[in-house]
PDB file of C-alpha atoms in Angstrom:
ATOM      1  CA  LYS A   1      18.164 -73.867  -7.973  1.00 50.00           C
ATOM      2  CA  GLN A   2      19.054 -72.045  -4.745  1.00 51.00           C
ATOM      3  CA  ARG A   3      20.706 -69.286  -6.772  1.00 53.00           C
ATOM      4  CA  LYS A   4      17.559 -68.892  -8.901  1.00 49.00           C
ATOM      5  CA  LYS A   5      15.371 -68.675  -5.794  1.00 51.00           C
ATOM      6  CA  SER A   6      17.610 -65.991  -4.299  1.00 58.00           C
ATOM      7  CA  LYS A   7      17.415 -63.951  -7.508  1.00 53.00           C
ATOM      8  CA  ILE A   8      13.608 -64.127  -7.504  1.00 54.00           C
ATOM      9  CA  GLU A   9      13.507 -62.877  -3.911  1.00 59.00           C
ATOM     10  CA  GLU A  10      15.874 -60.035  -4.746  1.00 59.00           C
ATOM     11  CA  ASN A  11      13.741 -58.936  -7.718  1.00 56.00           C
ATOM     12  CA  ARG A  12      10.641 -58.984  -5.518  1.00 57.00           C
ATOM     13  CA  ARG A  13      12.269 -56.708  -2.954  1.00 55.00           C
ATOM     14  CA  ARG A  14      13.329 -54.269  -5.673  1.00 52.00           C
ATOM     15  CA  LYS A  15       9.827 -54.151  -7.098  1.00 47.00           C
ATOM     16  CA  GLN A  16       8.361 -53.357  -3.682  1.00 48.00           C
ATOM     17  CA  THR A  17      10.906 -50.603  -3.179  1.00 45.00           C
ATOM     18  CA  ASN A  18      10.058 -48.946  -6.515  1.00 43.00           C
ATOM     19  CA  ASP A  19       6.296 -49.450  -6.295  1.00 42.00           C
ATOM     20  CA  PRO A  20       4.702 -46.141  -7.381  1.00 39.00           C
ATOM     21  CA  THR A  21       1.538 -46.903  -5.433  1.00 39.00           C
ATOM     22  CA  LYS A  22       3.398 -46.842  -2.162  1.00 39.00           C
ATOM     23  CA  PRO A  23       2.311 -43.740  -0.189  1.00 36.00           C
ATOM     24  CA  ARG A  24       4.943 -41.045   0.126  1.00 36.00           C
ATOM     25  CA  ARG A  25       5.553 -38.807   3.056  1.00 36.00           C
ATOM     26  CA  ARG A  26       3.968 -35.381   2.524  1.00 34.00           C
ATOM     27  CA  ARG A  27       6.158 -32.349   2.929  1.00 36.00           C
ATOM     28  CA  THR A  28       4.749 -29.751   5.249  1.00 35.00           C
ATOM     29  CA  HIS A  29       5.654 -26.110   5.651  1.00 34.00           C
ATOM     30  CA  THR A  30       5.548 -24.157   8.844  1.00 35.00           C
ATOM     31  CA  TYR A  31       5.328 -20.442   9.389  1.00 33.00           C
ATOM     32  CA  SER A  32       8.231 -19.068  11.348  1.00 35.00           C
ATOM     33  CA  ARG A  33       7.578 -15.766  13.072  1.00 34.00           C
ATOM     34  CA  THR A  34      10.186 -13.116  12.470  1.00 35.00           C
ATOM     35  CA  ASP A  35      11.870 -11.076  15.139  1.00 37.00           C
ATOM     36  CA  GLU A  36       9.227  -8.684  16.418  1.00 37.00           C
ATOM     37  CA  THR A  37      11.511  -6.601  18.578  1.00 37.00           C
ATOM     38  CA  SER A  38      13.135  -4.597  15.789  1.00 40.00           C
ATOM     39  CA  PRO A  39      10.834  -3.253  13.051  1.00 40.00           C
ATOM     40  CA  ILE A  40      13.735  -2.080  10.896  1.00 44.00           C
ATOM     41  CA  ASN A  41      15.850  -5.223  10.943  1.00 43.00           C
ATOM     42  CA  ARG A  42      13.075  -7.797  10.594  1.00 40.00           C
ATOM     43  CA  SER A  43      13.863 -10.340   7.917  1.00 38.00           C
ATOM     44  CA  SER A  44      11.271 -11.485   5.400  1.00 39.00           C
ATOM     45  CA  SER A  45       9.277 -14.437   6.682  1.00 42.00           C
ATOM     46  CA  HIS A  46       8.110 -17.478   4.759  1.00 44.00           C
ATOM     47  CA  ILE A  47       4.366 -17.002   4.478  1.00 46.00           C
ATOM     48  CA  THR A  48       1.995 -19.918   4.007  1.00 49.00           C
ATOM     49  CA  THR A  49      -1.776 -19.912   3.941  1.00 46.00           C
ATOM     50  CA  ASN A  50      -2.620 -23.040   5.932  1.00 49.00           C
ATOM     51  CA  ASP A  51      -3.983 -20.828   8.667  1.00 49.00           C
ATOM     52  CA  VAL A  52      -4.458 -17.297   7.370  1.00 47.00           C
ATOM     53  CA  ILE A  53      -5.524 -15.839  10.695  1.00 48.00           C
ATOM     54  CA  SER A  54      -2.285 -16.935  12.366  1.00 55.00           C
ATOM     55  CA  LEU A  55      -0.251 -14.911   9.861  1.00 83.00           C
ATOM     56  CA  MET A  56      -1.058 -11.645  11.604  1.00 91.00           C
ATOM     57  CA  SER A  57       1.190 -11.329  14.638  1.00 93.00           C
ATOM     58  CA  GLN A  58       0.751  -8.996  17.582  1.00 94.00           C
ATOM     59  CA  PHE A  59       3.523  -6.874  16.088  1.00 95.00           C
ATOM     60  CA  ASP A  60       1.524  -6.485  12.861  1.00 96.00           C
ATOM     61  CA  TRP A  61      -1.647  -5.442  14.670  1.00 95.00           C
ATOM     62  CA  THR A  62       0.336  -2.972  16.763  1.00 96.00           C
ATOM     63  CA  LYS A  63       1.760  -1.410  13.607  1.00 97.00           C
ATOM     64  CA  ILE A  64      -1.703  -1.109  12.090  1.00 97.00           C
ATOM     65  CA  GLN A  65      -2.960   0.557  15.255  1.00 97.00           C
ATOM     66  CA  GLN A  66      -0.042   3.005  15.088  1.00 97.00           C
ATOM     67  CA  VAL A  67      -0.945   3.801  11.490  1.00 97.00           C
ATOM     68  CA  GLN A  68      -4.587   4.389  12.404  1.00 96.00           C
ATOM     69  CA  THR A  69      -3.670   6.650  15.308  1.00 97.00           C
ATOM     70  CA  ALA A  70      -1.086   8.578  13.288  1.00 97.00           C
ATOM     71  CA  TYR A  71      -3.596   9.315  10.540  1.00 96.00           C
ATOM     72  CA  SER A  72      -6.340  10.410  12.948  1.00 95.00           C
ATOM     73  CA  GLU A  73      -3.960  12.729  14.785  1.00 95.00           C
ATOM     74  CA  ALA A  74      -2.662  14.189  11.522  1.00 95.00           C
ATOM     75  CA  ILE A  75      -6.214  15.123  10.530  1.00 93.00           C
ATOM     76  CA  ALA A  76      -7.004  16.558  13.960  1.00 91.00           C
ATOM     77  CA  TYR A  77      -3.832  18.687  14.067  1.00 91.00           C
ATOM     78  CA  ASN A  78      -4.428  20.283  10.653  1.00 87.00           C
ATOM     79  CA  GLN A  79      -7.840  21.890  10.396  1.00 84.00           C
ATOM     80  CA  VAL A  80      -8.893  24.132   7.541  1.00 79.00           C
ATOM     81  CA  VAL A  81      -9.445  27.814   8.384  1.00 75.00           C
ATOM     82  CA  GLY A  82     -10.689  30.840   6.503  1.00 74.00           C
ATOM     83  CA  VAL A  83     -13.343  29.026   4.465  1.00 77.00           C
ATOM     84  CA  PRO A  84     -16.973  28.110   5.192  1.00 73.00           C
ATOM     85  CA  PRO A  85     -17.113  24.849   7.184  1.00 73.00           C
ATOM     86  CA  TYR A  86     -18.903  21.635   6.263  1.00 76.00           C
ATOM     87  CA  PRO A  87     -21.489  21.174   4.785  1.00 72.00           C
ATOM     88  CA  ALA A  88     -20.721  24.276   2.732  1.00 80.00           C
ATOM     89  CA  THR A  89     -19.264  23.778  -0.733  1.00 84.00           C
ATOM     90  CA  HIS A  90     -16.126  25.725  -1.568  1.00 81.00           C
ATOM     91  CA  PRO A  91     -15.592  26.265  -5.305  1.00 78.00           C
ATOM     92  CA  ILE A  92     -12.132  26.120  -6.864  1.00 81.00           C
ATOM     93  CA  HIS A  93     -11.645  28.330  -9.927  1.00 77.00           C
ATOM     94  CA  SER A  94      -7.881  28.456 -10.429  1.00 76.00           C
ATOM     95  CA  THR A  95      -4.725  26.414 -10.084  1.00 75.00           C
ATOM     96  CA  LEU A  96      -3.644  28.749  -7.281  1.00 71.00           C
ATOM     97  CA  GLU A  97      -6.811  27.996  -5.310  1.00 76.00           C
ATOM     98  CA  LEU A  98      -6.361  24.276  -5.956  1.00 75.00           C
ATOM     99  CA  ILE A  99      -2.835  24.415  -4.535  1.00 70.00           C
ATOM    100  CA  ARG A 100      -3.622  26.828  -1.709  1.00 72.00           C
ATOM    101  CA  ILE A 101      -6.566  24.955  -0.203  1.00 79.00           C
ATOM    102  CA  PRO A 102      -7.282  21.264  -0.950  1.00 84.00           C
ATOM    103  CA  THR A 103      -3.849  20.225  -2.231  1.00 84.00           C
ATOM    104  CA  TYR A 104      -1.990  22.129   0.483  1.00 86.00           C
ATOM    105  CA  LEU A 105      -4.288  20.797   3.198  1.00 87.00           C
ATOM    106  CA  SER A 106      -3.926  17.222   1.973  1.00 91.00           C
ATOM    107  CA  SER A 107      -0.139  17.581   1.728  1.00 92.00           C
ATOM    108  CA  LEU A 108       0.128  19.065   5.211  1.00 92.00           C
ATOM    109  CA  ARG A 109      -1.906  16.260   6.727  1.00 94.00           C
ATOM    110  CA  LEU A 110       0.045  13.584   4.886  1.00 95.00           C
ATOM    111  CA  ILE A 111       3.393  15.018   5.993  1.00 95.00           C
ATOM    112  CA  THR A 112       2.131  15.127   9.588  1.00 96.00           C
ATOM    113  CA  TYR A 113       0.947  11.542   9.191  1.00 96.00           C
ATOM    114  CA  LEU A 114       4.406  10.481   8.042  1.00 96.00           C
ATOM    115  CA  ARG A 115       6.099  12.324  10.885  1.00 95.00           C
ATOM    116  CA  LYS A 116       4.037  10.277  13.325  1.00 96.00           C
ATOM    117  CA  ILE A 117       5.251   6.976  11.886  1.00 97.00           C
ATOM    118  CA  PRO A 118       8.133   5.832  14.169  1.00 95.00           C
ATOM    119  CA  GLU A 119      10.236   4.321  11.366  1.00 96.00           C
ATOM    120  CA  PHE A 120      10.062   7.482   9.269  1.00 96.00           C
ATOM    121  CA  GLU A 121      11.635   9.493  12.070  1.00 94.00           C
ATOM    122  CA  LEU A 122      14.592   7.078  12.030  1.00 95.00           C
ATOM    123  CA  PHE A 123      15.393   7.937   8.418  1.00 97.00           C
ATOM    124  CA  ASP A 124      18.260  10.246   7.559  1.00 96.00           C
ATOM    125  CA  SER A 125      16.920  13.826   7.574  1.00 95.00           C
ATOM    126  CA  GLU A 126      17.947  14.425   3.961  1.00 96.00           C
ATOM    127  CA  ASP A 127      16.351  11.140   2.922  1.00 96.00           C
ATOM    128  CA  ARG A 128      13.062  12.221   4.500  1.00 96.00           C
ATOM    129  CA  VAL A 129      13.132  15.413   2.449  1.00 95.00           C
ATOM    130  CA  THR A 130      13.960  13.511  -0.746  1.00 94.00           C
ATOM    131  CA  LEU A 131      11.131  11.015  -0.320  1.00 95.00           C
ATOM    132  CA  ILE A 132       8.549  13.673   0.506  1.00 93.00           C
ATOM    133  CA  LYS A 133       9.654  16.079  -2.198  1.00 90.00           C
ATOM    134  CA  HIS A 134       9.617  13.506  -4.983  1.00 90.00           C
ATOM    135  CA  ASN A 135       6.755  11.184  -3.934  1.00 92.00           C
ATOM    136  CA  LEU A 136       4.278  13.521  -2.242  1.00 91.00           C
ATOM    137  CA  LEU A 137       2.110  14.083  -5.316  1.00 89.00           C
ATOM    138  CA  ALA A 138       1.607  10.343  -5.686  1.00 91.00           C
ATOM    139  CA  ILE A 139       0.338   9.892  -2.150  1.00 92.00           C
ATOM    140  CA  VAL A 140      -1.873  12.972  -2.547  1.00 91.00           C
ATOM    141  CA  PHE A 141      -3.595  11.072  -5.363  1.00 89.00           C
ATOM    142  CA  ILE A 142      -3.857   7.907  -3.261  1.00 92.00           C
ATOM    143  CA  HIS A 143      -5.251  10.016  -0.419  1.00 93.00           C
ATOM    144  CA  ILE A 144      -8.099  11.041  -2.733  1.00 91.00           C
ATOM    145  CA  VAL A 145      -9.444   7.491  -2.402  1.00 92.00           C
ATOM    146  CA  LEU A 146     -10.078   8.209   1.292  1.00 92.00           C
ATOM    147  CA  ILE A 147     -12.010  11.427   0.686  1.00 91.00           C
ATOM    148  CA  TYR A 148     -13.803  10.994  -2.661  1.00 92.00           C
ATOM    149  CA  ASP A 149     -17.504  10.220  -3.001  1.00 92.00           C
ATOM    150  CA  PRO A 150     -17.948   8.817  -6.531  1.00 92.00           C
ATOM    151  CA  ILE A 151     -21.743   9.076  -6.429  1.00 92.00           C
ATOM    152  CA  ALA A 152     -21.883  12.788  -5.587  1.00 92.00           C
ATOM    153  CA  ASP A 153     -18.522  13.549  -7.262  1.00 91.00           C
ATOM    154  CA  ILE A 154     -17.275  15.455  -4.218  1.00 90.00           C
ATOM    155  CA  TYR A 155     -14.194  15.457  -1.988  1.00 91.00           C
ATOM    156  CA  HIS A 156     -14.446  15.672   1.798  1.00 89.00           C
ATOM    157  CA  GLU A 157     -12.260  14.365   4.624  1.00 91.00           C
ATOM    158  CA  HIS A 158     -14.311  12.200   6.963  1.00 86.00           C
ATOM    159  CA  ASN A 159     -15.170  13.570  10.405  1.00 84.00           C
ATOM    160  CA  THR A 160     -13.849  17.081   9.750  1.00 86.00           C
ATOM    161  CA  GLU A 161     -15.233  20.578   9.281  1.00 86.00           C
ATOM    162  CA  ASP A 162     -13.580  20.795   5.856  1.00 86.00           C
ATOM    163  CA  PRO A 163     -15.822  22.285   3.193  1.00 85.00           C
ATOM    164  CA  ILE A 164     -16.913  20.123   0.289  1.00 87.00           C
ATOM    165  CA  PHE A 165     -14.890  20.369  -2.908  1.00 88.00           C
ATOM    166  CA  GLN A 166     -16.585  19.475  -6.176  1.00 88.00           C
ATOM    167  CA  GLY A 167     -14.920  17.095  -8.578  1.00 88.00           C
ATOM    168  CA  GLN A 168     -16.029  19.008 -11.643  1.00 86.00           C
ATOM    169  CA  ASP A 169     -13.906  21.971 -10.569  1.00 85.00           C
ATOM    170  CA  TRP A 170     -11.004  19.986 -12.045  1.00 82.00           C
ATOM    171  CA  ILE A 171     -12.467  20.656 -15.503  1.00 85.00           C
ATOM    172  CA  GLU A 172     -12.152  24.418 -15.203  1.00 81.00           C
ATOM    173  CA  ILE A 173      -8.633  24.203 -13.785  1.00 81.00           C
ATOM    174  CA  LEU A 174      -6.930  21.298 -15.558  1.00 80.00           C
ATOM    175  CA  GLY A 175      -9.251  20.436 -18.415  1.00 84.00           C
ATOM    176  CA  GLU A 176     -11.966  17.906 -19.120  1.00 88.00           C
ATOM    177  CA  GLU A 177      -9.576  15.146 -20.170  1.00 89.00           C
ATOM    178  CA  PHE A 178      -7.664  15.291 -16.886  1.00 87.00           C
ATOM    179  CA  TYR A 179     -10.919  15.376 -14.909  1.00 88.00           C
ATOM    180  CA  TYR A 180     -12.200  12.191 -16.535  1.00 91.00           C
ATOM    181  CA  ASP A 181      -8.781  10.564 -16.232  1.00 91.00           C
ATOM    182  CA  ILE A 182      -8.389  11.179 -12.509  1.00 89.00           C
ATOM    183  CA  THR A 183     -12.042  10.377 -11.784  1.00 92.00           C
ATOM    184  CA  ALA A 184     -11.856   7.044 -13.619  1.00 93.00           C
ATOM    185  CA  THR A 185      -8.594   6.139 -11.866  1.00 92.00           C
ATOM    186  CA  VAL A 186      -9.929   6.964  -8.400  1.00 92.00           C
ATOM    187  CA  LYS A 187     -13.141   5.020  -9.019  1.00 93.00           C
ATOM    188  CA  LYS A 188     -11.130   1.979 -10.090  1.00 94.00           C
ATOM    189  CA  LEU A 189      -8.959   2.256  -6.979  1.00 93.00           C
ATOM    190  CA  ILE A 190     -12.043   2.500  -4.774  1.00 92.00           C
ATOM    191  CA  GLN A 191     -13.442  -0.617  -6.420  1.00 92.00           C
ATOM    192  CA  ILE A 192     -10.167  -2.509  -5.995  1.00 92.00           C
ATOM    193  CA  LEU A 193      -9.493  -1.405  -2.418  1.00 90.00           C
ATOM    194  CA  GLU A 194     -13.143  -1.756  -1.371  1.00 83.00           C
ATOM    195  CA  TYR A 195     -13.069   1.342   0.841  1.00 81.00           C
ATOM    196  CA  ASP A 196     -10.663  -0.469   3.177  1.00 93.00           C
ATOM    197  CA  ARG A 197      -9.166   2.507   4.990  1.00 94.00           C
ATOM    198  CA  VAL A 198      -6.474   0.461   6.735  1.00 96.00           C
ATOM    199  CA  LEU A 199      -5.258  -0.877   3.407  1.00 95.00           C
ATOM    200  CA  ILE A 200      -5.137   2.623   1.899  1.00 95.00           C
ATOM    201  CA  LYS A 201      -3.234   4.103   4.844  1.00 96.00           C
ATOM    202  CA  LEU A 202      -0.629   1.345   4.574  1.00 97.00           C
ATOM    203  CA  LEU A 203      -0.408   1.945   0.840  1.00 96.00           C
ATOM    204  CA  LEU A 204       0.342   5.631   1.460  1.00 96.00           C
ATOM    205  CA  LEU A 205       3.442   4.636   3.426  1.00 97.00           C
ATOM    206  CA  ILE A 206       4.583   2.017   0.933  1.00 96.00           C
ATOM    207  CA  ILE A 207       4.417   4.431  -1.986  1.00 95.00           C
ATOM    208  CA  LEU A 208       6.230   7.190  -0.141  1.00 95.00           C
ATOM    209  CA  PHE A 209       8.986   4.743   0.882  1.00 96.00           C
ATOM    210  CA  THR A 210       9.413   3.651  -2.757  1.00 93.00           C
ATOM    211  CA  LYS A 211      12.410   5.639  -3.955  1.00 91.00           C
ATOM    212  CA  GLY A 212      11.779   7.162  -7.380  1.00 86.00           C
ATOM    213  CA  PHE A 213       8.120   6.147  -7.524  1.00 88.00           C
ATOM    214  CA  CYS A 214       6.926   9.267  -9.347  1.00 81.00           C
ATOM    215  CA  ALA A 215      10.045   9.378 -11.538  1.00 69.00           C
ATOM    216  CA  TYR A 216       9.075  12.694 -13.151  1.00 68.00           C
ATOM    217  CA  ASP A 217      12.461  14.179 -12.231  1.00 70.00           C
ATOM    218  CA  ILE A 218      14.519  11.034 -11.755  1.00 71.00           C
ATOM    219  CA  GLU A 219      17.654  12.589 -13.269  1.00 75.00           C
ATOM    220  CA  HIS A 220      17.793  15.223 -10.539  1.00 80.00           C
ATOM    221  CA  GLU A 221      16.420  13.126  -7.690  1.00 86.00           C
ATOM    222  CA  PRO A 222      19.278  12.572  -5.228  1.00 90.00           C
ATOM    223  CA  SER A 223      20.296   9.148  -3.987  1.00 93.00           C
ATOM    224  CA  LEU A 224      19.407   8.187  -0.442  1.00 94.00           C
ATOM    225  CA  ASN A 225      22.096   8.413   2.219  1.00 96.00           C
ATOM    226  CA  ASN A 226      20.820   5.334   4.039  1.00 96.00           C
ATOM    227  CA  THR A 227      19.106   3.125   1.504  1.00 95.00           C
ATOM    228  CA  LEU A 228      18.985   0.053   3.732  1.00 96.00           C
ATOM    229  CA  ILE A 229      16.784   1.484   6.473  1.00 96.00           C
ATOM    230  CA  VAL A 230      14.295   2.815   3.907  1.00 96.00           C
ATOM    231  CA  PHE A 231      14.327  -0.485   2.019  1.00 96.00           C
ATOM    232  CA  ASN A 232      13.758  -2.547   5.170  1.00 97.00           C
ATOM    233  CA  THR A 233      10.960  -0.272   6.358  1.00 97.00           C
ATOM    234  CA  HIS A 234       9.317  -0.419   2.945  1.00 97.00           C
ATOM    235  CA  ASN A 235       9.490  -4.220   2.952  1.00 96.00           C
ATOM    236  CA  MET A 236       8.100  -4.396   6.470  1.00 97.00           C
ATOM    237  CA  TYR A 237       4.982  -2.454   5.508  1.00 97.00           C
ATOM    238  CA  VAL A 238       4.567  -4.418   2.273  1.00 96.00           C
ATOM    239  CA  GLU A 239       4.622  -7.619   4.321  1.00 95.00           C
ATOM    240  CA  ILE A 240       2.100  -6.232   6.807  1.00 96.00           C
ATOM    241  CA  LEU A 241      -0.149  -5.141   3.947  1.00 96.00           C
ATOM    242  CA  TYR A 242       0.039  -8.559   2.309  1.00 95.00           C
ATOM    243  CA  LYS A 243      -0.670 -10.415   5.538  1.00 96.00           C
ATOM    244  CA  TYR A 244      -3.499  -8.035   6.373  1.00 96.00           C
ATOM    245  CA  CYS A 245      -5.093  -8.663   2.966  1.00 95.00           C
ATOM    246  CA  LEU A 246      -4.754 -12.425   3.428  1.00 94.00           C
ATOM    247  CA  HIS A 247      -6.432 -12.083   6.802  1.00 94.00           C
ATOM    248  CA  GLN A 248      -9.259  -9.923   5.469  1.00 93.00           C
ATOM    249  CA  TYR A 249      -9.867 -11.342   2.000  1.00 93.00           C
ATOM    250  CA  GLY A 250      -8.161 -14.720   1.621  1.00 92.00           C
ATOM    251  CA  LEU A 251      -5.500 -15.793  -0.852  1.00 93.00           C
ATOM    252  CA  ASN A 252      -7.391 -15.633  -4.161  1.00 94.00           C
ATOM    253  CA  ARG A 253      -8.903 -12.197  -3.582  1.00 94.00           C
ATOM    254  CA  THR A 254      -5.559 -10.898  -2.327  1.00 94.00           C
ATOM    255  CA  ILE A 255      -3.786 -12.037  -5.486  1.00 94.00           C
ATOM    256  CA  ASN A 256      -6.520 -10.442  -7.584  1.00 94.00           C
ATOM    257  CA  LEU A 257      -6.325  -7.221  -5.574  1.00 95.00           C
ATOM    258  CA  PHE A 258      -2.553  -6.904  -5.930  1.00 94.00           C
ATOM    259  CA  THR A 259      -2.665  -7.681  -9.652  1.00 94.00           C
ATOM    260  CA  LYS A 260      -5.234  -4.981 -10.359  1.00 94.00           C
ATOM    261  CA  LEU A 261      -3.568  -2.518  -8.003  1.00 93.00           C
ATOM    262  CA  ILE A 262      -0.255  -2.628  -9.872  1.00 91.00           C
ATOM    263  CA  ASN A 263      -1.900  -1.370 -13.065  1.00 89.00           C
ATOM    264  CA  ARG A 264      -3.602   1.484 -11.235  1.00 92.00           C
ATOM    265  CA  LEU A 265      -0.309   2.519  -9.624  1.00 91.00           C
ATOM    266  CA  PHE A 266       1.044   3.109 -13.120  1.00 89.00           C
ATOM    267  CA  ASP A 267      -1.896   5.478 -13.618  1.00 89.00           C
ATOM    268  CA  ILE A 268      -0.973   7.293 -10.403  1.00 90.00           C
ATOM    269  CA  GLN A 269       2.567   7.767 -11.696  1.00 86.00           C
ATOM    270  CA  ARG A 270       1.231   9.220 -14.932  1.00 85.00           C
ATOM    271  CA  LEU A 271      -1.219  11.560 -13.179  1.00 84.00           C
ATOM    272  CA  SER A 272       1.495  12.762 -10.802  1.00 82.00           C
ATOM    273  CA  ALA A 273       3.746  13.665 -13.713  1.00 77.00           C
ATOM    274  CA  HIS A 274       0.844  15.473 -15.378  1.00 73.00           C
ATOM    275  CA  LEU A 275      -0.064  17.511 -12.297  1.00 73.00           C
ATOM    276  CA  LYS A 276       3.595  18.345 -11.683  1.00 69.00           C
ATOM    277  CA  ASP A 277       3.525  20.455 -14.854  1.00 65.00           C
ATOM    278  CA  PHE A 278       0.838  22.648 -13.272  1.00 60.00           C
ATOM    279  CA  VAL A 279       2.235  22.979  -9.758  1.00 58.00           C
TER     280      VAL A 279
END
């Protein structure tokens, strides 16, 4: 009888131990801040969304401020000359004019912008040339998002004396199909990026730091001498962009933004390859 009683007690204890209704301890995740003293050697952090605002560190905001300042200075240092100033409209009638004025001006400003990014100056000199030479057309197209007015179909850099360039001039130079293609792509990018100029300026850096992004001459594009520093810098700005989007738009809208953006980046690759045939 004593043995039977002991067995009953033992079975009761086992049942309590395996009771599925017993509350379990919840696992929690914490956000660990990465080393903010070295922008190149920062490791990827584990990002959670319990408190989106806390994701943006002082380091991240400092980097965004550097990006803003670099872009503003690049515009100020490269002013257009020899053409009627804003609000005059300057027509473009040939590929040569397209290259000589708006494309050249945009390229010059973007290169100056890059040269004012501290991490870019740490790259191997040959690697800087490789990235600019083979990815510049792509960021010229992304830059269009900053200067295009889809309602008036005109291009004009904000807060400058640049003349206005008309979108329909693309038809005469590169054909109607290309005009509608680039216009549709830029409008979609504007809709996705919501005129967020910080986001676009970060995206310019990320695309340029993506080795082989344009891929229109990948067979002859040289390898980088110091892949690691470019890779780490690229990842750093991707992380800042992601955290910035979480801060501004929340998780769901950020996921939606990134998903749509990837498809449009494929369009940018295609347009870059197309324009390369003309320039």
